[in-house]
Short mmCIF file of C-alpha atoms in Angstrom, two decimals:
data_model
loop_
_atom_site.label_atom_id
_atom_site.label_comp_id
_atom_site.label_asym_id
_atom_site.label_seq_id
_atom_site.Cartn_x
_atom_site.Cartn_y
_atom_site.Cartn_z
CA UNK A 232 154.63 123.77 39.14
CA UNK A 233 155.54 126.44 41.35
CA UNK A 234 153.05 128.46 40.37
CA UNK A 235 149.99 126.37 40.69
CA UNK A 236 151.16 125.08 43.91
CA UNK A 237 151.51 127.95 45.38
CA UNK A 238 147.90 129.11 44.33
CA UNK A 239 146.40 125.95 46.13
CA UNK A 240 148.75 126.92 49.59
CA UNK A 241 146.84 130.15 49.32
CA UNK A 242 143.83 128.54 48.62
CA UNK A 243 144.24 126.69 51.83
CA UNK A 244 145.31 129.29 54.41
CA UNK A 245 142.07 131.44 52.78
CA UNK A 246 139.44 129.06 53.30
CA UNK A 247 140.94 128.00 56.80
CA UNK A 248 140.22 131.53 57.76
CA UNK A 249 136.68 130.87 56.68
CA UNK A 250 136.14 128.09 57.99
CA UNK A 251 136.04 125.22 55.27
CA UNK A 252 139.22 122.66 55.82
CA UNK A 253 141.65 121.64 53.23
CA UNK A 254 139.73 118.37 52.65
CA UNK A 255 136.46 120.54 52.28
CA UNK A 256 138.23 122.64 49.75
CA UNK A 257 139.45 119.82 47.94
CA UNK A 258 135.92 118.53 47.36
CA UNK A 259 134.50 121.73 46.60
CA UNK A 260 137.56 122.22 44.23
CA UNK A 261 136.99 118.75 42.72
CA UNK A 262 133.27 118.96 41.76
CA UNK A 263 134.19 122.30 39.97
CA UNK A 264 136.62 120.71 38.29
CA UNK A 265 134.92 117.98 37.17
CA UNK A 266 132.40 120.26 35.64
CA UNK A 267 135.12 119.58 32.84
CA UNK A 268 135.76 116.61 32.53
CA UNK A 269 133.47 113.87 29.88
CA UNK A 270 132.95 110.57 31.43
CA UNK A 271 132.17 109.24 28.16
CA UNK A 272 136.23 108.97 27.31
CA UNK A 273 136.22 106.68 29.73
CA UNK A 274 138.64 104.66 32.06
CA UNK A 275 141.60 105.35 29.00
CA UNK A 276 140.41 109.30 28.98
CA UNK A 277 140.97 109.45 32.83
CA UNK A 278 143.78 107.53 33.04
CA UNK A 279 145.61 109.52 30.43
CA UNK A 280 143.97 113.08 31.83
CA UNK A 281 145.31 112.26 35.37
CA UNK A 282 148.93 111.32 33.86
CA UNK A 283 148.72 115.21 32.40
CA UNK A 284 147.05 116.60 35.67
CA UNK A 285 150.05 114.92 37.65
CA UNK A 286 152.28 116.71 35.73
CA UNK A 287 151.16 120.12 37.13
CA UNK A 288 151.35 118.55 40.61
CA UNK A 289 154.49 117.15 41.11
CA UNK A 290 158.28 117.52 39.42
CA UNK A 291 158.30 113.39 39.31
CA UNK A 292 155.53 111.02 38.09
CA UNK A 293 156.50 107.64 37.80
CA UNK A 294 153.57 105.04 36.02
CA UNK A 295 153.66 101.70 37.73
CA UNK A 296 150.67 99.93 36.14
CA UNK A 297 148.39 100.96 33.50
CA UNK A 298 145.46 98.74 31.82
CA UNK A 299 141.82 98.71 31.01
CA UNK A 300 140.61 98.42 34.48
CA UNK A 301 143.42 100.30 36.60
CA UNK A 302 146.47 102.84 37.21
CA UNK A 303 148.82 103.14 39.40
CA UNK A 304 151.01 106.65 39.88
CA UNK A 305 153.96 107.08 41.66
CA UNK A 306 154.62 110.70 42.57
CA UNK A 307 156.74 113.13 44.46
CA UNK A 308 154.89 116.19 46.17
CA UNK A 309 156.24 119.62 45.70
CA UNK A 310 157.42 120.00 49.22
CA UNK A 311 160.38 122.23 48.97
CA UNK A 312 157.76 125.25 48.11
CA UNK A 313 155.60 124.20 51.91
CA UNK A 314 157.80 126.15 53.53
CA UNK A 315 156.86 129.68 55.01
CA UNK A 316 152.90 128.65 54.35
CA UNK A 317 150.73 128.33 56.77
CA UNK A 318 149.52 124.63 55.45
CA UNK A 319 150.35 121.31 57.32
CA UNK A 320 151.36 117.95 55.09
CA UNK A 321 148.40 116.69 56.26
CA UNK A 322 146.21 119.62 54.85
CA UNK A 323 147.95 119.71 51.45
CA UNK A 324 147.01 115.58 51.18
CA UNK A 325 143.72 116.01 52.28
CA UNK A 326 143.24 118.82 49.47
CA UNK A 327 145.29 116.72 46.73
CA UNK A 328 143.35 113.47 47.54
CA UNK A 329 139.55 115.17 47.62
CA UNK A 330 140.53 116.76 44.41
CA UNK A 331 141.61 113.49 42.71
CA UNK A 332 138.53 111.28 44.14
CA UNK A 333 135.83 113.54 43.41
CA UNK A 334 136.86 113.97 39.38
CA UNK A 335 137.59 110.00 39.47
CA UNK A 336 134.16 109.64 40.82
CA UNK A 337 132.52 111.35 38.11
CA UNK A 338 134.46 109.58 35.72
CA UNK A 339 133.07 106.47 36.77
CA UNK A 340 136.34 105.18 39.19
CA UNK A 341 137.41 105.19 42.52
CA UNK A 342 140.79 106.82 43.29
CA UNK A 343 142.98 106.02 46.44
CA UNK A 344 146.02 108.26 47.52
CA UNK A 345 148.74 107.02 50.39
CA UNK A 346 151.55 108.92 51.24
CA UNK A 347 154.98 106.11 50.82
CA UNK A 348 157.52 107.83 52.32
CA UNK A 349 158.57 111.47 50.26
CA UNK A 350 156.20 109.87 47.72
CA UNK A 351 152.52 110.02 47.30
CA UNK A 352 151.03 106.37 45.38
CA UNK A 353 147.91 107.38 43.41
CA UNK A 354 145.95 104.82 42.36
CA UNK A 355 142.53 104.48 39.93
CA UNK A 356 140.36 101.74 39.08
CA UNK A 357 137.60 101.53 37.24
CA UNK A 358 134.10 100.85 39.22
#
């Protein structure tokens, strides 16, 4: 967790220097990454992927609602390891959230993320 975190802190303060903003980066990050990923498994396959890509994200995931058509995450953001970066709260949402959306898109779903107090509510359903 550690790890990858602190790869997409550095990831942040980088581009910032080059211009391109955290929410930018996020996008640009997503559409790589969903290079990867094969629409045709469907709401289940993305559902199930994100519950695995969480996992590298955050120390607590929490599933709230899960069926054909819609899922709903509850998670806690690594914020301990924010300190001494050069990265607001705000940036490291925007990234998270562009990330998410653009690989839901492709998948076929839309994908919402609100910050609830230290918690971030992630939620996917299918278009």
């Amino acid at each position: 967790l550690i790890q990858l975190n602190g790869v997409s802190l550095f990831n942040i303060e980088e581009s910032r220097k080059n211009g391109i903003d955290a929410a930018q980066l996020g996008k640009q990050t997503g559409l790589r990454f969903a290079k990867g990923w094969d629409p045709s498994r469907g709401f289940d396959g993305l559902a199930s992927s994100f519950l695995w890509l969480l996992q590298t994200m955050s120390p607590y995931i929490e599933v709230l609602e899960r069926n054909d058509k819609s899922a709903k995450y509850k998670i806690m953001p690594l914020t301990t390891l924010w300190e001494g970066w050069n990265v607001t709260k705000q940036e490291i949402f925007d990234y998270n959230q562009n990330i998410l959306s653009v690989i839901a898109d492709h998948m076929g779903a839309n994908c919402t993320l609100i910050e609830d107090g230290k918690y971030w509510m992630l939620t996917l359903s299918k278009k």
